[in-house]
Amino acid sequence: MVTLHEGNTPLIPAPRLAEATDPSLRIFLKCEGFNPTGSFKDRGMTVAISKAVEAGSRAVICASTGNTSASAAAYAARAGIRAFVMVPKGAVAIGKLSQAAIHGATVLVVDGTFDQALSIVTQIAERHPVTLVNSLNPFRLEGQKTGAFEVVDQLGRAPDYHLIPVGNAGNISAYWRGYREYHRAGIAKELPKMVGFQAAGAAPIVEDRVILEPKTLATAIRIGNPASWGLAKEALQDSQGWIDAVTDEEIVRGYRLLAREEGIFMEPASCATVAGLAKMVKAGRFEPGSTLVLTLTGHGLKDPDTALESATRPVSVPARLDAVLAQLGL
Ligand SMILES: *Cc1c(COP(=O)(O)O)cnc(C)c1O
């Protein structure tokens, strides 16, 4: 097993988020940014890379909005095999790119979209001896479903609603699979409603059409033609859940709220859930007194640029006590 001891991430209560939205709700944050490479992708990557090595593969390939490449690069390094990653030009947060680079992956920056890159790597994996580790690789979702197992283990039950950002739509499908398996095994008596959120400029499932040029500052979910579209629709229908879109402005508001009120710094795509929470509370979509879990998919340090642009900028001061006191207003 090729592992970096992924998983077992904390499920943290969020009373301030409840206070800021609907105090009757019990809100918990599944902090997936605390995985070894800083995103939930590690749960799937440990399985995908382990199975690739088992099958004798010497190289893996993926297209990525950033976190898959960071994770693939780290687990490939751990396994002693090669990683080839393709990322869309100008649309990957700097932290993720630095991870792929330092772990020794071959990084190709493609002048095109994630969806185009995915199409290319899929064709390569069909014809050459490299294993595809995008979520089209079935082992990815098998690993990612453990997120749902842990939520039930930590909460002692399944939540009433599970809120999650949707990009390529693998994770919402994986969580639903995990919840169903625990339910079938009698470990969870309930099943949650799955509630997905896409960014308004990249909302193919919400709009029910392929988006050729998806746009959002939440680069991890900047995807116009999700690979797991069908599985995600099944998850939404079977769970009696729903999917909605949130604007970049709402995402940034959620991003700041989470960091300032709860002390938790997650990347913008993660905060589509916080934005969605606020929007859905306003629309009266949650039964009062319900238990909600939000998956926070990736760490905030992945994308320091957006953090600095979204908050009060650091101020320069001369190295003098009076000047510092004047700046601080003390
Ligand atoms: C990959 C990713 C998503 C989207 O997950 P999908 O399985 O592609 O829907 C959301 N947030 C972050 C931080 C991610 O890395």
mmCIF file of C-alpha atoms and ligand atoms in Angstrom:
data_model
loop_
_atom_site.group_PDB
_atom_site.id
_atom_site.type_symbol
_atom_site.label_atom_id
_atom_site.label_comp_id
_atom_site.label_asym_id
_atom_site.label_seq_id
_atom_site.Cartn_x
_atom_site.Cartn_y
_atom_site.Cartn_z
ATOM 1 C CA MET A 1 0.000 0.000 0.000
ATOM 2 C CA VAL A 2 1.413 3.382 -1.031
ATOM 3 C CA THR A 3 0.329 5.683 1.776
ATOM 4 C CA LEU A 4 1.143 8.997 3.412
ATOM 5 C CA HIS A 5 -1.356 8.310 6.221
ATOM 6 C CA GLU A 6 -4.145 10.218 4.518
ATOM 7 C CA GLY A 7 -7.660 10.407 5.944
ATOM 8 C CA ASN A 8 -8.784 10.589 9.575
ATOM 9 C CA THR A 9 -9.286 14.323 9.113
ATOM 10 C CA PRO A 10 -11.076 16.239 11.872
ATOM 11 C CA LEU A 11 -14.810 16.946 11.857
ATOM 12 C CA ILE A 12 -14.935 20.358 13.518
ATOM 13 C CA PRO A 13 -18.103 21.980 14.934
ATOM 14 C CA ALA A 14 -18.845 25.418 13.467
ATOM 15 C CA PRO A 15 -21.075 27.279 15.949
ATOM 16 C CA ARG A 16 -20.147 30.705 14.551
ATOM 17 C CA LEU A 17 -21.216 29.696 11.054
ATOM 18 C CA ALA A 18 -24.532 28.583 12.535
ATOM 19 C CA GLU A 19 -24.840 31.875 14.402
ATOM 20 C CA ALA A 20 -24.143 33.797 11.198
ATOM 21 C CA THR A 21 -26.734 31.814 9.220
ATOM 22 C CA ASP A 22 -29.302 29.813 11.236
ATOM 23 C CA PRO A 23 -28.519 29.220 14.942
ATOM 24 C CA SER A 24 -30.871 26.229 15.029
ATOM 25 C CA LEU A 25 -28.540 24.255 12.745
ATOM 26 C CA ARG A 26 -25.766 21.950 13.971
ATOM 27 C CA ILE A 27 -22.929 22.509 11.526
ATOM 28 C CA PHE A 28 -19.761 20.426 11.199
ATOM 29 C CA LEU A 29 -16.788 20.915 8.909
ATOM 30 C CA LYS A 30 -15.014 17.897 7.433
ATOM 31 C CA CYS A 31 -11.593 19.484 7.026
ATOM 32 C CA GLU A 32 -10.094 17.659 4.074
ATOM 33 C CA GLY A 33 -7.481 20.358 3.605
ATOM 34 C CA PHE A 34 -5.637 18.680 6.483
ATOM 35 C CA ASN A 35 -4.711 15.649 4.377
ATOM 36 C CA PRO A 36 -0.987 15.045 3.597
ATOM 37 C CA THR A 37 -0.933 17.092 0.372
ATOM 38 C CA GLY A 38 -3.670 19.433 1.543
ATOM 39 C CA SER A 39 -6.738 18.059 -0.225
ATOM 40 C CA PHE A 40 -9.180 15.149 -0.243
ATOM 41 C CA LYS A 41 -7.551 13.903 -3.458
ATOM 42 C CA ASP A 42 -5.133 11.918 -1.255
ATOM 43 C CA ARG A 43 -7.900 9.510 -0.216
ATOM 44 C CA GLY A 44 -8.338 8.411 -3.801
ATOM 45 C CA MET A 45 -4.702 8.686 -4.789
ATOM 46 C CA THR A 46 -3.460 6.182 -2.181
ATOM 47 C CA VAL A 47 -5.736 3.555 -3.735
ATOM 48 C CA ALA A 48 -5.145 4.539 -7.375
ATOM 49 C CA ILE A 49 -1.341 4.546 -7.020
ATOM 50 C CA SER A 50 -1.269 1.377 -4.915
ATOM 51 C CA LYS A 51 -3.318 -0.449 -7.553
ATOM 52 C CA ALA A 52 -1.170 0.984 -10.362
ATOM 53 C CA VAL A 53 1.985 -0.316 -8.667
ATOM 54 C CA GLU A 54 0.298 -3.669 -8.009
ATOM 55 C CA ALA A 55 -0.453 -3.907 -11.738
ATOM 56 C CA GLY A 56 3.202 -3.238 -12.552
ATOM 57 C CA SER A 57 2.746 0.329 -13.781
ATOM 58 C CA ARG A 58 5.878 2.517 -13.817
ATOM 59 C CA ALA A 59 4.147 5.842 -14.572
ATOM 60 C CA VAL A 60 0.886 7.670 -13.930
ATOM 61 C CA ILE A 61 -0.744 10.552 -15.770
ATOM 62 C CA CYS A 62 -3.510 13.039 -14.989
ATOM 63 C CA ALA A 63 -5.098 16.302 -16.016
ATOM 64 C CA SER A 64 -5.665 18.572 -13.087
ATOM 65 C CA THR A 65 -6.973 21.882 -11.824
ATOM 66 C CA GLY A 66 -4.102 21.519 -9.346
ATOM 67 C CA ASN A 67 -4.843 19.254 -6.418
ATOM 68 C CA THR A 68 -4.932 15.988 -8.345
ATOM 69 C CA SER A 69 -1.502 16.802 -9.765
ATOM 70 C CA ALA A 70 -0.129 17.677 -6.314
ATOM 71 C CA SER A 71 -1.456 14.417 -4.901
ATOM 72 C CA ALA A 72 -0.418 12.258 -7.869
ATOM 73 C CA ALA A 73 3.085 13.741 -7.754
ATOM 74 C CA ALA A 74 3.485 13.031 -4.030
ATOM 75 C CA TYR A 75 2.150 9.459 -4.137
ATOM 76 C CA ALA A 76 4.132 8.655 -7.285
ATOM 77 C CA ALA A 77 7.266 9.909 -5.518
ATOM 78 C CA ARG A 78 6.382 7.735 -2.543
ATOM 79 C CA ALA A 79 5.948 4.745 -4.858
ATOM 80 C CA GLY A 80 9.132 5.448 -6.826
ATOM 81 C CA ILE A 81 7.326 5.774 -10.159
ATOM 82 C CA ARG A 82 6.947 8.660 -12.617
ATOM 83 C CA ALA A 83 4.118 11.198 -12.734
ATOM 84 C CA PHE A 84 3.063 13.190 -15.793
ATOM 85 C CA VAL A 85 0.600 15.982 -15.088
ATOM 86 C CA MET A 86 -1.220 18.417 -17.364
ATOM 87 C CA VAL A 87 -2.652 21.627 -15.976
ATOM 88 C CA PRO A 88 -4.538 24.472 -17.688
ATOM 89 C CA LYS A 89 -2.449 27.593 -18.247
ATOM 90 C CA GLY A 90 -3.049 30.449 -15.803
ATOM 91 C CA ALA A 91 -5.746 28.542 -13.918
ATOM 92 C CA VAL A 92 -3.837 26.647 -11.233
ATOM 93 C CA ALA A 93 -3.088 28.053 -7.785
ATOM 94 C CA ILE A 94 0.629 28.541 -7.137
ATOM 95 C CA GLY A 95 0.831 26.241 -4.099
ATOM 96 C CA LYS A 96 -0.456 23.278 -6.098
ATOM 97 C CA LEU A 97 1.960 23.888 -8.950
ATOM 98 C CA SER A 98 4.855 24.101 -6.491
ATOM 99 C CA GLN A 99 3.859 20.753 -4.983
ATOM 100 C CA ALA A 100 3.795 18.950 -8.333
ATOM 101 C CA ALA A 101 7.176 20.481 -9.220
ATOM 102 C CA ILE A 102 9.017 19.690 -5.980
ATOM 103 C CA HIS A 103 7.793 16.068 -5.936
ATOM 104 C CA GLY A 104 9.451 15.610 -9.314
ATOM 105 C CA ALA A 105 6.462 15.289 -11.613
ATOM 106 C CA THR A 106 6.752 16.262 -15.262
ATOM 107 C CA VAL A 107 4.393 19.233 -15.402
ATOM 108 C CA LEU A 108 2.919 20.307 -18.742
ATOM 109 C CA VAL A 109 1.036 23.588 -18.794
ATOM 110 C CA VAL A 110 -1.533 23.359 -21.581
ATOM 111 C CA ASP A 111 -2.864 26.360 -23.429
ATOM 112 C CA GLY A 112 -6.463 25.222 -23.013
ATOM 113 C CA THR A 113 -9.060 24.137 -20.455
ATOM 114 C CA PHE A 114 -9.024 21.327 -17.900
ATOM 115 C CA ASP A 115 -11.608 19.491 -20.003
ATOM 116 C CA GLN A 116 -9.306 19.550 -23.048
ATOM 117 C CA ALA A 117 -6.371 18.352 -20.942
ATOM 118 C CA LEU A 118 -8.473 15.485 -19.564
ATOM 119 C CA SER A 119 -9.397 14.394 -23.062
ATOM 120 C CA ILE A 120 -5.709 14.307 -24.073
ATOM 121 C CA VAL A 121 -4.454 12.355 -21.038
ATOM 122 C CA THR A 122 -7.316 9.865 -21.395
ATOM 123 C CA GLN A 123 -6.222 9.144 -24.980
ATOM 124 C CA ILE A 124 -2.579 8.783 -23.892
ATOM 125 C CA ALA A 125 -3.484 6.317 -21.124
ATOM 126 C CA GLU A 126 -5.450 4.209 -23.612
ATOM 127 C CA ARG A 127 -2.463 3.818 -25.957
ATOM 128 C CA HIS A 128 0.625 3.952 -23.752
ATOM 129 C CA PRO A 129 1.859 2.132 -20.633
ATOM 130 C CA VAL A 130 0.836 4.855 -18.180
ATOM 131 C CA THR A 131 -2.017 4.644 -15.690
ATOM 132 C CA LEU A 132 -4.668 7.369 -15.643
ATOM 133 C CA VAL A 133 -5.240 8.629 -12.082
ATOM 134 C CA ASN A 134 -8.034 11.102 -12.727
ATOM 135 C CA SER A 135 -11.318 10.204 -11.056
ATOM 136 C CA LEU A 136 -12.227 8.210 -14.197
ATOM 137 C CA ASN A 137 -9.918 5.682 -12.525
ATOM 138 C CA PRO A 138 -12.465 3.685 -10.475
ATOM 139 C CA PHE A 139 -10.074 3.251 -7.534
ATOM 140 C CA ARG A 140 -10.153 6.998 -6.902
ATOM 141 C CA LEU A 141 -13.807 7.044 -5.864
ATOM 142 C CA GLU A 142 -13.340 3.869 -3.817
ATOM 143 C CA GLY A 143 -10.757 5.708 -1.735
ATOM 144 C CA GLN A 144 -12.725 8.932 -1.551
ATOM 145 C CA LYS A 145 -15.856 7.242 -0.189
ATOM 146 C CA THR A 146 -14.007 6.800 3.123
ATOM 147 C CA GLY A 147 -14.746 10.478 3.784
ATOM 148 C CA ALA A 148 -18.393 9.509 4.317
ATOM 149 C CA PHE A 149 -17.426 6.546 6.528
ATOM 150 C CA GLU A 150 -15.445 8.885 8.760
ATOM 151 C CA VAL A 151 -18.245 11.446 9.027
ATOM 152 C CA VAL A 152 -20.588 8.727 10.328
ATOM 153 C CA ASP A 153 -17.915 7.367 12.679
ATOM 154 C CA GLN A 154 -17.203 10.851 14.053
ATOM 155 C CA LEU A 155 -20.787 12.069 14.286
ATOM 156 C CA GLY A 156 -22.252 8.737 15.407
ATOM 157 C CA ARG A 157 -24.797 9.037 12.566
ATOM 158 C CA ALA A 158 -25.139 10.422 9.049
ATOM 159 C CA PRO A 159 -25.993 14.133 8.850
ATOM 160 C CA ASP A 160 -29.344 15.339 7.502
ATOM 161 C CA TYR A 161 -27.606 17.280 4.743
ATOM 162 C CA HIS A 162 -24.145 16.935 3.273
ATOM 163 C CA LEU A 163 -22.867 20.037 1.455
ATOM 164 C CA ILE A 164 -20.015 19.659 -1.022
ATOM 165 C CA PRO A 165 -18.396 21.586 -3.884
ATOM 166 C CA VAL A 166 -18.747 20.028 -7.326
ATOM 167 C CA GLY A 167 -16.117 20.206 -10.062
ATOM 168 C CA ASN A 168 -15.510 16.991 -11.950
ATOM 169 C CA ALA A 169 -18.257 15.552 -9.697
ATOM 170 C CA GLY A 170 -16.255 12.583 -8.408
ATOM 171 C CA ASN A 171 -16.336 13.502 -4.743
ATOM 172 C CA ILE A 172 -20.095 14.000 -4.412
ATOM 173 C CA SER A 173 -20.509 10.592 -6.070
ATOM 174 C CA ALA A 174 -17.923 9.010 -3.767
ATOM 175 C CA TYR A 175 -19.517 10.405 -0.594
ATOM 176 C CA TRP A 176 -22.923 9.135 -1.643
ATOM 177 C CA ARG A 177 -21.440 5.701 -2.313
ATOM 178 C CA GLY A 178 -19.824 5.737 1.141
ATOM 179 C CA TYR A 179 -23.033 6.761 2.904
ATOM 180 C CA ARG A 180 -25.025 4.091 1.066
ATOM 181 C CA GLU A 181 -22.516 1.375 1.917
ATOM 182 C CA TYR A 182 -22.536 2.283 5.612
ATOM 183 C CA HIS A 183 -26.329 2.378 5.523
ATOM 184 C CA ARG A 184 -26.526 -1.015 3.855
ATOM 185 C CA ALA A 185 -24.122 -2.422 6.439
ATOM 186 C CA GLY A 186 -26.379 -1.076 9.222
ATOM 187 C CA ILE A 187 -23.731 1.270 10.578
ATOM 188 C CA ALA A 188 -25.714 4.420 9.667
ATOM 189 C CA LYS A 189 -29.474 4.334 10.162
ATOM 190 C CA GLU A 190 -30.032 7.466 8.096
ATOM 191 C CA LEU A 191 -28.968 8.757 4.691
ATOM 192 C CA PRO A 192 -28.201 12.442 4.107
ATOM 193 C CA LYS A 193 -29.523 14.628 1.349
ATOM 194 C CA MET A 194 -26.543 15.428 -0.872
ATOM 195 C CA VAL A 195 -26.342 19.141 -1.682
ATOM 196 C CA GLY A 196 -23.798 20.168 -4.319
ATOM 197 C CA PHE A 197 -22.502 23.614 -5.233
ATOM 198 C CA GLN A 198 -20.886 24.722 -8.468
ATOM 199 C CA ALA A 199 -19.401 28.127 -9.222
ATOM 200 C CA ALA A 200 -21.825 30.274 -11.227
ATOM 201 C CA GLY A 201 -19.373 30.608 -14.154
ATOM 202 C CA ALA A 202 -18.707 26.870 -14.198
ATOM 203 C CA ALA A 203 -22.074 25.270 -13.473
ATOM 204 C CA PRO A 204 -22.696 22.638 -16.177
ATOM 205 C CA ILE A 205 -24.812 20.363 -13.985
ATOM 206 C CA VAL A 206 -26.938 23.219 -12.644
ATOM 207 C CA GLU A 207 -27.503 24.570 -16.171
ATOM 208 C CA ASP A 208 -27.691 21.102 -17.713
ATOM 209 C CA ARG A 209 -25.260 21.959 -20.509
ATOM 210 C CA VAL A 210 -21.534 21.709 -21.195
ATOM 211 C CA ILE A 211 -19.735 24.989 -20.462
ATOM 212 C CA LEU A 212 -16.976 25.448 -23.047
ATOM 213 C CA GLU A 213 -15.122 28.221 -21.242
ATOM 214 C CA PRO A 214 -15.780 27.826 -17.527
ATOM 215 C CA LYS A 215 -14.813 30.808 -15.393
ATOM 216 C CA THR A 216 -14.402 31.175 -11.636
ATOM 217 C CA LEU A 217 -11.715 32.223 -9.167
ATOM 218 C CA ALA A 218 -12.322 28.869 -7.459
ATOM 219 C CA THR A 219 -9.944 27.151 -9.898
ATOM 220 C CA ALA A 220 -10.370 23.685 -8.352
ATOM 221 C CA ILE A 221 -13.963 23.590 -9.617
ATOM 222 C CA ARG A 222 -13.401 25.369 -12.927
ATOM 223 C CA ILE A 223 -14.722 22.473 -14.993
ATOM 224 C CA GLY A 224 -17.245 22.648 -17.813
ATOM 225 C CA ASN A 225 -17.891 18.975 -18.593
ATOM 226 C CA PRO A 226 -17.653 16.839 -15.431
ATOM 227 C CA ALA A 227 -16.432 13.258 -15.857
ATOM 228 C CA SER A 228 -18.811 11.944 -13.157
ATOM 229 C CA TRP A 229 -21.840 13.936 -14.323
ATOM 230 C CA GLY A 230 -24.096 10.858 -14.456
ATOM 231 C CA LEU A 231 -23.004 9.507 -11.070
ATOM 232 C CA ALA A 232 -23.527 12.921 -9.486
ATOM 233 C CA LYS A 233 -27.053 13.193 -10.903
ATOM 234 C CA GLU A 234 -27.816 9.775 -9.446
ATOM 235 C CA ALA A 235 -26.472 10.859 -6.048
ATOM 236 C CA LEU A 236 -28.619 14.011 -6.110
ATOM 237 C CA GLN A 237 -31.746 12.135 -7.155
ATOM 238 C CA ASP A 238 -31.344 9.072 -4.934
ATOM 239 C CA SER A 239 -30.587 11.203 -1.869
ATOM 240 C CA GLN A 240 -33.410 13.678 -2.640
ATOM 241 C CA GLY A 241 -30.796 16.371 -2.610
ATOM 242 C CA TRP A 242 -30.130 19.184 -5.031
ATOM 243 C CA ILE A 243 -27.432 21.253 -6.714
ATOM 244 C CA ASP A 244 -27.118 25.024 -6.999
ATOM 245 C CA ALA A 245 -24.630 27.647 -8.121
ATOM 246 C CA VAL A 246 -22.875 30.336 -6.088
ATOM 247 C CA THR A 247 -21.158 33.409 -7.503
ATOM 248 C CA ASP A 248 -17.475 34.175 -7.004
ATOM 249 C CA GLU A 249 -18.516 37.075 -4.800
ATOM 250 C CA GLU A 250 -20.507 34.719 -2.565
ATOM 251 C CA ILE A 251 -17.581 32.262 -2.516
ATOM 252 C CA VAL A 252 -15.153 34.973 -1.373
ATOM 253 C CA ARG A 253 -17.610 36.098 1.306
ATOM 254 C CA GLY A 254 -17.817 32.481 2.571
ATOM 255 C CA TYR A 255 -14.018 32.155 2.377
ATOM 256 C CA ARG A 256 -13.494 35.187 4.592
ATOM 257 C CA LEU A 257 -16.308 34.266 6.978
ATOM 258 C CA LEU A 258 -14.841 30.793 7.529
ATOM 259 C CA ALA A 259 -11.326 32.100 8.121
ATOM 260 C CA ARG A 260 -12.333 34.980 10.375
ATOM 261 C CA GLU A 261 -15.137 33.403 12.373
ATOM 262 C CA GLU A 262 -14.005 29.800 12.688
ATOM 263 C CA GLY A 263 -10.228 30.121 12.310
ATOM 264 C CA ILE A 264 -10.216 27.678 9.419
ATOM 265 C CA PHE A 265 -8.398 28.566 6.206
ATOM 266 C CA MET A 266 -9.557 26.583 3.192
ATOM 267 C CA GLU A 267 -9.160 27.336 -0.493
ATOM 268 C CA PRO A 268 -11.924 29.145 -2.424
ATOM 269 C CA ALA A 269 -13.454 26.022 -4.055
ATOM 270 C CA SER A 270 -14.007 24.551 -0.572
ATOM 271 C CA CYS A 271 -15.869 27.678 0.407
ATOM 272 C CA ALA A 272 -18.518 27.178 -2.266
ATOM 273 C CA THR A 273 -20.104 25.094 0.511
ATOM 274 C CA VAL A 274 -20.031 27.985 3.001
ATOM 275 C CA ALA A 275 -21.473 30.286 0.325
ATOM 276 C CA GLY A 276 -24.083 27.656 -0.471
ATOM 277 C CA LEU A 277 -24.952 27.289 3.209
ATOM 278 C CA ALA A 278 -25.713 31.010 3.463
ATOM 279 C CA LYS A 279 -27.703 31.025 0.236
ATOM 280 C CA MET A 280 -29.768 27.946 1.140
ATOM 281 C CA VAL A 281 -30.522 29.183 4.658
ATOM 282 C CA LYS A 282 -31.882 32.394 3.127
ATOM 283 C CA ALA A 283 -34.011 30.326 0.760
ATOM 284 C CA GLY A 284 -35.326 28.282 3.712
ATOM 285 C CA ARG A 285 -34.094 24.983 2.270
ATOM 286 C CA PHE A 286 -32.973 23.322 5.529
ATOM 287 C CA GLU A 287 -35.325 21.933 8.188
ATOM 288 C CA PRO A 288 -34.707 23.883 11.425
ATOM 289 C CA GLY A 289 -32.606 21.916 13.914
ATOM 290 C CA SER A 290 -30.930 19.851 11.199
ATOM 291 C CA THR A 291 -27.389 18.512 11.281
ATOM 292 C CA LEU A 292 -25.210 19.615 8.376
ATOM 293 C CA VAL A 293 -21.753 18.516 7.300
ATOM 294 C CA LEU A 294 -19.709 20.639 4.889
ATOM 295 C CA THR A 295 -16.749 19.076 3.108
ATOM 296 C CA LEU A 296 -13.907 21.598 3.025
ATOM 297 C CA THR A 297 -11.923 20.088 0.201
ATOM 298 C CA GLY A 298 -8.532 21.849 0.120
ATOM 299 C CA HIS A 299 -6.204 23.914 2.293
ATOM 300 C CA GLY A 300 -6.122 27.700 2.047
ATOM 301 C CA LEU A 301 -2.331 27.837 1.701
ATOM 302 C CA LYS A 302 -2.694 26.248 -1.733
ATOM 303 C CA ASP A 303 -3.777 29.626 -3.052
ATOM 304 C CA PRO A 304 -2.120 32.430 -1.077
ATOM 305 C CA ASP A 305 -2.692 34.931 -3.903
ATOM 306 C CA THR A 306 -6.459 34.807 -3.525
ATOM 307 C CA ALA A 307 -6.140 35.127 0.250
ATOM 308 C CA LEU A 308 -4.074 38.298 -0.014
ATOM 309 C CA GLU A 309 -6.409 39.743 -2.643
ATOM 310 C CA SER A 310 -9.471 38.992 -0.517
ATOM 311 C CA ALA A 311 -8.295 40.443 2.777
ATOM 312 C CA THR A 312 -6.811 43.610 4.211
ATOM 313 C CA ARG A 313 -3.289 43.965 2.827
ATOM 314 C CA PRO A 314 -0.272 43.972 5.145
ATOM 315 C CA VAL A 315 0.903 47.535 5.899
ATOM 316 C CA SER A 316 4.532 48.696 5.664
ATOM 317 C CA VAL A 317 5.948 50.694 8.593
ATOM 318 C CA PRO A 318 9.354 52.112 9.496
ATOM 319 C CA ALA A 319 11.202 50.347 12.351
ATOM 320 C CA ARG A 320 10.177 52.927 14.950
ATOM 321 C CA LEU A 321 7.978 52.444 18.021
ATOM 322 C CA ASP A 322 5.962 55.642 17.510
ATOM 323 C CA ALA A 323 5.232 54.807 13.866
ATOM 324 C CA VAL A 324 4.087 51.277 14.782
ATOM 325 C CA LEU A 325 1.864 52.572 17.602
ATOM 326 C CA ALA A 326 0.352 55.154 15.259
ATOM 327 C CA GLN A 327 -0.419 52.431 12.679
ATOM 328 C CA LEU A 328 -2.002 50.206 15.337
ATOM 329 C CA GLY A 329 -4.042 53.087 16.719
ATOM 330 C CA LEU A 330 -2.742 52.416 20.234
HETATM 331 C C1 LIG B 1 -10.938 18.390 -6.851
HETATM 332 C C2 LIG B 1 -11.469 19.445 -5.975
HETATM 333 C C3 LIG B 1 -12.834 19.777 -5.934
HETATM 334 C C4 LIG B 1 -13.837 19.146 -6.836
HETATM 335 O O1 LIG B 1 -14.025 17.782 -6.606
HETATM 336 P P1 LIG B 1 -14.664 16.887 -7.747
HETATM 337 O O2 LIG B 1 -14.537 15.502 -7.259
HETATM 338 O O3 LIG B 1 -13.847 17.148 -8.985
HETATM 339 O O4 LIG B 1 -16.074 17.345 -7.917
HETATM 340 C C5 LIG B 1 -13.251 20.729 -5.040
HETATM 341 N N1 LIG B 1 -12.389 21.368 -4.233
HETATM 342 C C6 LIG B 1 -11.070 21.096 -4.250
HETATM 343 C C7 LIG B 1 -10.174 21.836 -3.341
HETATM 344 C C8 LIG B 1 -10.571 20.124 -5.109
HETATM 345 O O5 LIG B 1 -9.264 19.875 -5.119
#
